[in-house]
């Protein structure tokens, strides 16, 4: 019986099989690398992918998942609405969720925030510098002033999100863009962290500082409320 | 050609036709009274109801609506998803929306916030005192420290909403409950105000102070951003 | 060598010596009872009072304090400005601070928030019900929907504070008032929690639920950032 | 009798008299140029400088000022504490304040926020791009996606401020820095806007887009609450 946090890494797992430009780090799928890396951080990790039945997200798996890590890019529309609804309910009931990179366009992110998550973007192999904006946040514990990635896909504002409950990182890009790249939201019992770094072309999930942030964010997201709220009709005033 | 703010009052319009307990103020429908009252505040006001085609919310009407006032209670589920999607897109594009009372359970509110909007409630004819929490907000301009309603339906916490971008009012109820009764949210270009007072049993929308708040909130919600954001691929860095 | 959190309970310690109405629980000073209670929660606790040299807040004590608990009421003006400055610097450098009840009027609270902290108040032995507003916050972990105090001093809005970074509790009072009674703020590396319950007349700090909140808030406030930020002139761009 | 907003531009007015590097636009003082420019935006504008009696900030002037624009740089320490206290009280009572550029280090800014306002900085004639983060805010009305300044003094994170109530702009700098360059705060009745662009070396206050932001921010800051809050003892419950 383990006290370790149970993490499920979900991956669309299409782009790695279809495109030559994908970095060799991800030859077995981004989920495989992420799972391996997170295991070294003392988490229990399982994976699930789009093309499995129920997209791999069975009730049983969601029930024992403390934190879900979400990677999707080209096939957001293929995620079935009833699975999105189920995942969203799990988040509201206290499962944490880490939405990575292009997951800003996923149905689950949109359904939790109310906005589209649209961004501006381009591929220009630009240097990215991810600045810590909130040093008093568990997710930035032990992180330097900034993390530098030599080459990255560029995301820029406007970014169609509600004002984050906690704005943790803002990225600088060589070509002139900035981007709110680390954003926390709270929804009922659930904790949501959007973290921009990624893209299939660069071995960003091999970067130990990025993995430090992922570890911190998993630990933070795992501590959502565990209780069950009771809503609805109350016949009597509570003081009677 | 008018410079006046164009307001559409939407009503489910079921409870008034089906229940004897509805206050006589609303004998022609809550929308009819609200429209009449808002016209005296110098707005252009039209109405729409659930049982009209497209629930009365045609593209043409949404296009010329600056602020939509939403009343629903018993038939939230009958609002068709494609209409909800259309209204949500209008809000993201800059239309304001005022969600009243039991509208906390509507699909449109849930789709903009990401949470269920669930509350605790009871009917006990309790006195409600609606306290101003943010006196430095346009919605409380000219409002006293609190507004007192002699009898009201009770709503209580927990209230399943994201932490409001602006928390404007908190209600006190005689029986021991408090409730975040005035909450602002910003979603892309749109402005959302949830305002609790209402219920079909009491003539609350005859109360001039409540109408002052409604007037203020309509003026506030009408000033969402008007521009169109362009998202998506940018081939070149913006500085080239 | 202890890993336990080091808590300093600071007390003005005047009202207990000067007034007959003070509850017998506090006959040795509120700080004495609070220290005793917090020790049962596995903290290292020391105390300091106004009439000691430097108000007991020596550099040495502040250096080894993780979280300072502040109680003051009648003699806020007697706290010397240089001590306030020193405490404030300690908070900005990462010491947590819990400001209790009438401490809303203290110089240290005002200097960290920028507003007066003024409240409305009266003594009427009213029942207080402290509602959890944010169940997804470490400070409410394990706390029921509300905590009820049979008799309490009344505080009411307006409460002259900035909108809290996290609004955790709102109190209901029998006589018609509500009050934002649990408020978190972040200032550089420091974490600040204001918690309303108290008053010398009632044995509120004997209440185990109130002590649960205090324990949670001490643990939360102890986790402010530990690093030192470097501000000022940088000759070179960081990427050169 | 004018309905126009009354603006007071306050300037330290030292650097322009002491340094050769100051841009010729400011040869009569930054306050003189700013006053001239703001007058073209239909405001009533007066000026005050450090070396006048009471630093020019008489009770009479503060009483009729709707919005105070604050410029200081090298002589923050020479602003007397009693004047800072008086200005702060005016802000809490509803006077708006726009703190420009190096005013982040002023006593008035620190006293309203509770943090030092410290930044990282250098002079390297870098291009600055000021990105709109909140397009749904009155201060960005009519402003493009970003404002570009060909050469500017560089400010970088960390920036020692509380998380802004509204984060409106974030700047990108050529050399690798980002900075939260447009930040709103609310303190009781007062509205505070910090706006980074400035520096004596560059004719930034000749830039019409920067002046558009200043105009918007003055109009926004002028609409703080006008009422007087009453705090303190209330003998009777408000409902008796």
PDB file of C-alpha atoms in Angstrom, chain A residues 6-238:
ATOM      1  CA  UNK A   6      -0.907   8.605  -8.137  1.00  0.00           C
ATOM      2  CA  UNK A   7      -0.322  10.358 -11.470  1.00  0.00           C
ATOM      3  CA  UNK A   8      -1.912   9.494 -14.799  1.00  0.00           C
ATOM      4  CA  UNK A   9      -0.232  10.877 -17.910  1.00  0.00           C
ATOM      5  CA  UNK A  10      -2.715  11.146 -20.742  1.00  0.00           C
ATOM      6  CA  UNK A  11      -1.484  11.592 -24.302  1.00  0.00           C
ATOM      7  CA  UNK A  12      -3.215  12.052 -27.596  1.00  0.00           C
ATOM      8  CA  UNK A  13      -0.262  10.065 -29.004  1.00  0.00           C
ATOM      9  CA  UNK A  14      -0.774  10.932 -32.642  1.00  0.00           C
ATOM     10  CA  UNK A  15       1.843  13.461 -33.582  1.00  0.00           C
ATOM     11  CA  UNK A  16       4.693  11.213 -32.442  1.00  0.00           C
ATOM     12  CA  UNK A  17       3.497   8.464 -34.790  1.00  0.00           C
ATOM     13  CA  UNK A  18       2.725  10.666 -37.753  1.00  0.00           C
ATOM     14  CA  UNK A  19       5.469  13.269 -37.974  1.00  0.00           C
ATOM     15  CA  UNK A  20       9.177  13.099 -38.670  1.00  0.00           C
ATOM     16  CA  UNK A  21       9.897  16.336 -36.867  1.00  0.00           C
ATOM     17  CA  UNK A  22       9.156  14.837 -33.465  1.00  0.00           C
ATOM     18  CA  UNK A  23      12.216  14.699 -31.240  1.00  0.00           C
ATOM     19  CA  UNK A  24      13.738  11.269 -30.627  1.00  0.00           C
ATOM     20  CA  UNK A  25      13.140  11.705 -26.900  1.00  0.00           C
ATOM     21  CA  UNK A  26       9.489  11.077 -27.668  1.00  0.00           C
ATOM     22  CA  UNK A  27       9.862   8.085 -29.992  1.00  0.00           C
ATOM     23  CA  UNK A  28       7.767   5.970 -27.609  1.00  0.00           C
ATOM     24  CA  UNK A  29       5.312   8.795 -27.088  1.00  0.00           C
ATOM     25  CA  UNK A  30       5.508  11.890 -24.926  1.00  0.00           C
ATOM     26  CA  UNK A  31       3.522  10.037 -22.260  1.00  0.00           C
ATOM     27  CA  UNK A  32       6.166   7.346 -22.032  1.00  0.00           C
ATOM     28  CA  UNK A  33       8.971   9.804 -21.424  1.00  0.00           C
ATOM     29  CA  UNK A  34       6.909  11.883 -18.990  1.00  0.00           C
ATOM     30  CA  UNK A  35       5.888   8.766 -17.051  1.00  0.00           C
ATOM     31  CA  UNK A  36       9.480   7.612 -16.806  1.00  0.00           C
ATOM     32  CA  UNK A  37      10.668  11.022 -15.622  1.00  0.00           C
ATOM     33  CA  UNK A  38       7.892  11.418 -13.085  1.00  0.00           C
ATOM     34  CA  UNK A  39       8.615   7.977 -11.649  1.00  0.00           C
ATOM     35  CA  UNK A  40      12.091   9.207 -10.758  1.00  0.00           C
ATOM     36  CA  UNK A  41      10.358  11.895  -8.682  1.00  0.00           C
ATOM     37  CA  UNK A  42       8.737   9.260  -6.492  1.00  0.00           C
ATOM     38  CA  UNK A  43       5.265   9.243  -7.956  1.00  0.00           C
ATOM     39  CA  UNK A  44       3.150   6.225  -8.956  1.00  0.00           C
ATOM     40  CA  UNK A  45       2.579   6.794 -12.656  1.00  0.00           C
ATOM     41  CA  UNK A  46       0.320   5.179 -15.217  1.00  0.00           C
ATOM     42  CA  UNK A  47      -0.490   6.262 -18.759  1.00  0.00           C
ATOM     43  CA  UNK A  48      -3.524   6.406 -21.030  1.00  0.00           C
ATOM     44  CA  UNK A  49      -3.914   7.403 -24.661  1.00  0.00           C
ATOM     45  CA  UNK A  50      -6.625   8.614 -27.016  1.00  0.00           C
ATOM     46  CA  UNK A  51      -6.975   5.453 -29.053  1.00  0.00           C
ATOM     47  CA  UNK A  52      -7.660   3.168 -26.118  1.00  0.00           C
ATOM     48  CA  UNK A  53     -11.290   2.387 -25.220  1.00  0.00           C
ATOM     49  CA  UNK A  54     -12.749   5.361 -23.326  1.00  0.00           C
ATOM     50  CA  UNK A  55      -9.470   7.065 -24.287  1.00  0.00           C
ATOM     51  CA  UNK A  56      -7.981   4.956 -21.509  1.00  0.00           C
ATOM     52  CA  UNK A  57      -9.803   7.047 -18.918  1.00  0.00           C
ATOM     53  CA  UNK A  58     -11.931   4.423 -17.225  1.00  0.00           C
ATOM     54  CA  UNK A  59     -13.866   5.197 -14.068  1.00  0.00           C
ATOM     55  CA  UNK A  60     -11.529   2.908 -12.198  1.00  0.00           C
ATOM     56  CA  UNK A  61      -8.445   4.797 -13.394  1.00  0.00           C
ATOM     57  CA  UNK A  62      -9.899   8.237 -12.689  1.00  0.00           C
ATOM     58  CA  UNK A  63     -10.958   7.094  -9.223  1.00  0.00           C
ATOM     59  CA  UNK A  64      -7.428   6.246  -8.210  1.00  0.00           C
ATOM     60  CA  UNK A  65      -5.743   9.183  -9.977  1.00  0.00           C
ATOM     61  CA  UNK A  66      -4.644  12.045  -7.753  1.00  0.00           C
ATOM     62  CA  UNK A  67      -3.298  14.163 -10.597  1.00  0.00           C
ATOM     63  CA  UNK A  68      -3.939  13.891 -14.328  1.00  0.00           C
ATOM     64  CA  UNK A  69      -1.315  15.256 -16.743  1.00  0.00           C
ATOM     65  CA  UNK A  70      -2.854  16.186 -20.091  1.00  0.00           C
ATOM     66  CA  UNK A  71      -1.076  16.291 -23.433  1.00  0.00           C
ATOM     67  CA  UNK A  72      -3.025  16.884 -26.649  1.00  0.00           C
ATOM     68  CA  UNK A  73      -2.391  18.795 -29.836  1.00  0.00           C
ATOM     69  CA  UNK A  74      -3.884  17.816 -33.177  1.00  0.00           C
ATOM     70  CA  UNK A  75      -6.890  15.748 -32.193  1.00  0.00           C
ATOM     71  CA  UNK A  76      -8.642  17.744 -29.467  1.00  0.00           C
ATOM     72  CA  UNK A  77     -11.907  17.274 -31.353  1.00  0.00           C
ATOM     73  CA  UNK A  78     -11.664  13.513 -31.198  1.00  0.00           C
ATOM     74  CA  UNK A  79     -11.908  13.462 -27.428  1.00  0.00           C
ATOM     75  CA  UNK A  80     -15.489  12.420 -26.795  1.00  0.00           C
ATOM     76  CA  UNK A  81     -17.705  14.829 -24.901  1.00  0.00           C
ATOM     77  CA  UNK A  82     -18.828  12.254 -22.347  1.00  0.00           C
ATOM     78  CA  UNK A  83     -15.210  11.573 -21.397  1.00  0.00           C
ATOM     79  CA  UNK A  84     -14.571  15.312 -21.062  1.00  0.00           C
ATOM     80  CA  UNK A  85     -17.594  15.568 -18.798  1.00  0.00           C
ATOM     81  CA  UNK A  86     -16.326  12.688 -16.675  1.00  0.00           C
ATOM     82  CA  UNK A  87     -12.842  14.154 -16.352  1.00  0.00           C
ATOM     83  CA  UNK A  88     -14.274  17.545 -15.483  1.00  0.00           C
ATOM     84  CA  UNK A  89     -16.410  15.999 -12.728  1.00  0.00           C
ATOM     85  CA  UNK A  90     -13.310  14.272 -11.363  1.00  0.00           C
ATOM     86  CA  UNK A  91     -11.485  17.604 -11.260  1.00  0.00           C
ATOM     87  CA  UNK A  92     -14.393  19.344  -9.512  1.00  0.00           C
ATOM     88  CA  UNK A  93     -14.378  16.480  -6.999  1.00  0.00           C
ATOM     89  CA  UNK A  94     -10.709  17.068  -6.212  1.00  0.00           C
ATOM     90  CA  UNK A  95      -8.475  15.414  -8.820  1.00  0.00           C
ATOM     91  CA  UNK A  96      -5.659  17.755  -9.857  1.00  0.00           C
ATOM     92  CA  UNK A  97      -4.948  18.399 -13.522  1.00  0.00           C
ATOM     93  CA  UNK A  98      -1.794  19.658 -15.237  1.00  0.00           C
ATOM     94  CA  UNK A  99      -2.496  20.882 -18.762  1.00  0.00           C
ATOM     95  CA  UNK A 100       0.668  21.015 -20.862  1.00  0.00           C
ATOM     96  CA  UNK A 101       1.578  23.188 -23.831  1.00  0.00           C
ATOM     97  CA  UNK A 102      -0.929  22.723 -26.685  1.00  0.00           C
ATOM     98  CA  UNK A 103      -3.437  21.361 -24.197  1.00  0.00           C
ATOM     99  CA  UNK A 104      -4.608  24.980 -23.936  1.00  0.00           C
ATOM    100  CA  UNK A 105      -6.849  24.115 -26.876  1.00  0.00           C
ATOM    101  CA  UNK A 106      -8.347  20.979 -25.332  1.00  0.00           C
ATOM    102  CA  UNK A 107     -12.005  20.533 -24.509  1.00  0.00           C
ATOM    103  CA  UNK A 108     -11.232  19.778 -20.875  1.00  0.00           C
ATOM    104  CA  UNK A 109      -9.343  23.061 -20.404  1.00  0.00           C
ATOM    105  CA  UNK A 110     -12.096  25.033 -22.109  1.00  0.00           C
ATOM    106  CA  UNK A 111     -14.801  23.340 -20.055  1.00  0.00           C
ATOM    107  CA  UNK A 112     -13.072  24.218 -16.784  1.00  0.00           C
ATOM    108  CA  UNK A 113     -12.234  27.835 -17.649  1.00  0.00           C
ATOM    109  CA  UNK A 114     -15.093  29.033 -19.849  1.00  0.00           C
ATOM    110  CA  UNK A 115     -12.822  30.554 -22.518  1.00  0.00           C
ATOM    111  CA  UNK A 116     -11.293  29.075 -25.662  1.00  0.00           C
ATOM    112  CA  UNK A 117      -7.669  28.956 -24.528  1.00  0.00           C
ATOM    113  CA  UNK A 118      -6.661  30.335 -27.950  1.00  0.00           C
ATOM    114  CA  UNK A 119      -3.136  31.669 -28.345  1.00  0.00           C
ATOM    115  CA  UNK A 120      -0.920  33.184 -31.007  1.00  0.00           C
ATOM    116  CA  UNK A 121       1.942  30.946 -32.084  1.00  0.00           C
ATOM    117  CA  UNK A 122       4.675  30.257 -34.590  1.00  0.00           C
ATOM    118  CA  UNK A 123       7.614  27.924 -35.099  1.00  0.00           C
ATOM    119  CA  UNK A 124      10.847  29.874 -35.283  1.00  0.00           C
ATOM    120  CA  UNK A 125      13.228  28.024 -32.952  1.00  0.00           C
ATOM    121  CA  UNK A 126      13.288  31.005 -30.599  1.00  0.00           C
ATOM    122  CA  UNK A 127      14.933  31.087 -27.212  1.00  0.00           C
ATOM    123  CA  UNK A 128      12.368  31.115 -24.386  1.00  0.00           C
ATOM    124  CA  UNK A 129      13.036  32.437 -20.930  1.00  0.00           C
ATOM    125  CA  UNK A 130      10.413  31.416 -18.373  1.00  0.00           C
ATOM    126  CA  UNK A 131      10.425  34.024 -15.596  1.00  0.00           C
ATOM    127  CA  UNK A 132       9.208  33.315 -12.085  1.00  0.00           C
ATOM    128  CA  UNK A 133       6.534  35.891 -11.249  1.00  0.00           C
ATOM    129  CA  UNK A 134       5.386  34.427  -7.949  1.00  0.00           C
ATOM    130  CA  UNK A 135       8.299  33.263  -5.832  1.00  0.00           C
ATOM    131  CA  UNK A 136       5.943  32.746  -2.884  1.00  0.00           C
ATOM    132  CA  UNK A 137       4.119  29.845  -4.570  1.00  0.00           C
ATOM    133  CA  UNK A 138       4.702  26.120  -3.953  1.00  0.00           C
ATOM    134  CA  UNK A 139       5.172  25.563  -7.694  1.00  0.00           C
ATOM    135  CA  UNK A 140       8.255  27.801  -7.856  1.00  0.00           C
ATOM    136  CA  UNK A 141       9.924  26.328  -4.770  1.00  0.00           C
ATOM    137  CA  UNK A 142      13.597  25.817  -5.577  1.00  0.00           C
ATOM    138  CA  UNK A 143      13.325  27.305  -9.084  1.00  0.00           C
ATOM    139  CA  UNK A 144      15.795  30.028 -10.144  1.00  0.00           C
ATOM    140  CA  UNK A 145      14.727  33.455 -11.339  1.00  0.00           C
ATOM    141  CA  UNK A 146      14.104  32.001 -14.757  1.00  0.00           C
ATOM    142  CA  UNK A 147      14.459  28.818 -16.778  1.00  0.00           C
ATOM    143  CA  UNK A 148      15.984  29.208 -20.207  1.00  0.00           C
ATOM    144  CA  UNK A 149      15.157  26.963 -23.157  1.00  0.00           C
ATOM    145  CA  UNK A 150      17.508  27.425 -26.083  1.00  0.00           C
ATOM    146  CA  UNK A 151      14.878  26.624 -28.675  1.00  0.00           C
ATOM    147  CA  UNK A 152      11.125  26.447 -28.304  1.00  0.00           C
ATOM    148  CA  UNK A 153       7.882  26.873 -30.177  1.00  0.00           C
ATOM    149  CA  UNK A 154       6.585  30.400 -29.609  1.00  0.00           C
ATOM    150  CA  UNK A 155       3.293  31.218 -27.923  1.00  0.00           C
ATOM    151  CA  UNK A 156       2.177  34.816 -27.589  1.00  0.00           C
ATOM    152  CA  UNK A 157      -0.568  37.008 -26.182  1.00  0.00           C
ATOM    153  CA  UNK A 158      -3.428  37.436 -26.469  1.00  0.00           C
ATOM    154  CA  UNK A 159      -4.065  34.209 -24.578  1.00  0.00           C
ATOM    155  CA  UNK A 160      -7.787  33.612 -24.155  1.00  0.00           C
ATOM    156  CA  UNK A 161      -7.957  32.638 -20.482  1.00  0.00           C
ATOM    157  CA  UNK A 162      -9.615  34.123 -17.407  1.00  0.00           C
ATOM    158  CA  UNK A 163      -7.204  36.097 -15.269  1.00  0.00           C
ATOM    159  CA  UNK A 164      -5.332  33.326 -13.424  1.00  0.00           C
ATOM    160  CA  UNK A 165      -6.043  32.795  -9.735  1.00  0.00           C
ATOM    161  CA  UNK A 166      -2.249  32.567  -9.374  1.00  0.00           C
ATOM    162  CA  UNK A 167       0.046  33.820 -12.139  1.00  0.00           C
ATOM    163  CA  UNK A 168       3.252  31.891 -11.578  1.00  0.00           C
ATOM    164  CA  UNK A 169       5.392  32.212 -14.728  1.00  0.00           C
ATOM    165  CA  UNK A 170       5.588  34.609 -17.696  1.00  0.00           C
ATOM    166  CA  UNK A 171       7.690  33.644 -20.712  1.00  0.00           C
ATOM    167  CA  UNK A 172       9.912  35.899 -22.814  1.00  0.00           C
ATOM    168  CA  UNK A 173      10.599  34.929 -26.423  1.00  0.00           C
ATOM    169  CA  UNK A 174      13.472  36.143 -28.504  1.00  0.00           C
ATOM    170  CA  UNK A 175      11.233  37.333 -31.347  1.00  0.00           C
ATOM    171  CA  UNK A 176       9.283  39.831 -29.293  1.00  0.00           C
ATOM    172  CA  UNK A 177       6.500  37.910 -27.551  1.00  0.00           C
ATOM    173  CA  UNK A 178       5.594  37.376 -23.929  1.00  0.00           C
ATOM    174  CA  UNK A 179       3.167  34.718 -22.641  1.00  0.00           C
ATOM    175  CA  UNK A 180       1.535  33.812 -19.340  1.00  0.00           C
ATOM    176  CA  UNK A 181       3.122  30.378 -19.256  1.00  0.00           C
ATOM    177  CA  UNK A 182       2.304  29.184 -15.731  1.00  0.00           C
ATOM    178  CA  UNK A 183      -1.273  29.716 -14.538  1.00  0.00           C
ATOM    179  CA  UNK A 184      -3.185  28.207 -11.604  1.00  0.00           C
ATOM    180  CA  UNK A 185      -6.937  27.924 -11.274  1.00  0.00           C
ATOM    181  CA  UNK A 186      -9.159  26.569  -8.521  1.00  0.00           C
ATOM    182  CA  UNK A 187     -12.490  24.950  -9.387  1.00  0.00           C
ATOM    183  CA  UNK A 188     -14.493  23.580  -6.405  1.00  0.00           C
ATOM    184  CA  UNK A 189     -12.185  20.905  -4.924  1.00  0.00           C
ATOM    185  CA  UNK A 190      -9.871  20.744  -7.925  1.00  0.00           C
ATOM    186  CA  UNK A 191      -6.598  22.447  -8.750  1.00  0.00           C
ATOM    187  CA  UNK A 192      -5.570  23.184 -12.320  1.00  0.00           C
ATOM    188  CA  UNK A 193      -2.121  24.178 -13.546  1.00  0.00           C
ATOM    189  CA  UNK A 194      -1.420  25.216 -17.085  1.00  0.00           C
ATOM    190  CA  UNK A 195       2.275  25.004 -18.010  1.00  0.00           C
ATOM    191  CA  UNK A 196       3.338  26.103 -21.458  1.00  0.00           C
ATOM    192  CA  UNK A 197       6.733  24.458 -22.117  1.00  0.00           C
ATOM    193  CA  UNK A 198       6.574  21.528 -24.487  1.00  0.00           C
ATOM    194  CA  UNK A 199       6.240  20.964 -28.202  1.00  0.00           C
ATOM    195  CA  UNK A 200       7.182  17.758 -29.915  1.00  0.00           C
ATOM    196  CA  UNK A 201      10.234  19.200 -31.672  1.00  0.00           C
ATOM    197  CA  UNK A 202      12.404  19.895 -28.618  1.00  0.00           C
ATOM    198  CA  UNK A 203      13.537  17.676 -25.737  1.00  0.00           C
ATOM    199  CA  UNK A 204      12.037  20.021 -23.191  1.00  0.00           C
ATOM    200  CA  UNK A 205      10.741  17.265 -20.923  1.00  0.00           C
ATOM    201  CA  UNK A 206      14.327  16.097 -20.495  1.00  0.00           C
ATOM    202  CA  UNK A 207      15.183  19.431 -18.856  1.00  0.00           C
ATOM    203  CA  UNK A 208      15.607  18.920 -15.101  1.00  0.00           C
ATOM    204  CA  UNK A 209      14.359  22.423 -14.213  1.00  0.00           C
ATOM    205  CA  UNK A 210      11.186  21.831 -16.216  1.00  0.00           C
ATOM    206  CA  UNK A 211      10.814  18.519 -14.405  1.00  0.00           C
ATOM    207  CA  UNK A 212      11.293  20.316 -11.083  1.00  0.00           C
ATOM    208  CA  UNK A 213       8.333  22.522 -11.966  1.00  0.00           C
ATOM    209  CA  UNK A 214       6.291  19.485 -12.995  1.00  0.00           C
ATOM    210  CA  UNK A 215       7.096  17.739  -9.734  1.00  0.00           C
ATOM    211  CA  UNK A 216       6.153  20.828  -7.734  1.00  0.00           C
ATOM    212  CA  UNK A 217       2.938  21.278  -9.656  1.00  0.00           C
ATOM    213  CA  UNK A 218       1.907  17.647  -9.207  1.00  0.00           C
ATOM    214  CA  UNK A 219       2.470  17.947  -5.450  1.00  0.00           C
ATOM    215  CA  UNK A 220       0.494  21.195  -5.375  1.00  0.00           C
ATOM    216  CA  UNK A 221      -2.363  19.831  -7.503  1.00  0.00           C
ATOM    217  CA  UNK A 222      -2.610  16.698  -5.371  1.00  0.00           C
ATOM    218  CA  UNK A 223      -3.661  18.742  -2.338  1.00  0.00           C
ATOM    219  CA  UNK A 224      -7.075  19.873  -3.527  1.00  0.00           C
ATOM    220  CA  UNK A 225      -9.896  19.496  -1.057  1.00  0.00           C
ATOM    221  CA  UNK A 226     -10.897  15.940  -0.355  1.00  0.00           C
ATOM    222  CA  UNK A 227     -14.249  16.487   1.279  1.00  0.00           C
ATOM    223  CA  UNK A 228     -17.584  16.280  -0.478  1.00  0.00           C
ATOM    224  CA  UNK A 229     -19.695  19.395  -0.530  1.00  0.00           C
ATOM    225  CA  UNK A 230     -23.381  18.978  -0.076  1.00  0.00           C
ATOM    226  CA  UNK A 231     -25.489  21.298  -2.119  1.00  0.00           C
ATOM    227  CA  UNK A 232     -29.224  21.564  -2.491  1.00  0.00           C
ATOM    228  CA  UNK A 233     -32.287  21.873  -0.349  1.00  0.00           C
ATOM    229  CA  UNK A 234     -32.015  22.301   3.386  1.00  0.00           C
ATOM    230  CA  UNK A 235     -35.353  22.207   5.066  1.00  0.00           C
ATOM    231  CA  UNK A 236     -34.297  23.817   8.274  1.00  0.00           C
ATOM    232  CA  UNK A 237     -32.133  26.759   9.058  1.00  0.00           C
ATOM    233  CA  UNK A 238     -28.799  25.276  10.153  1.00  0.00           C
TER     234      UNK A 238
END
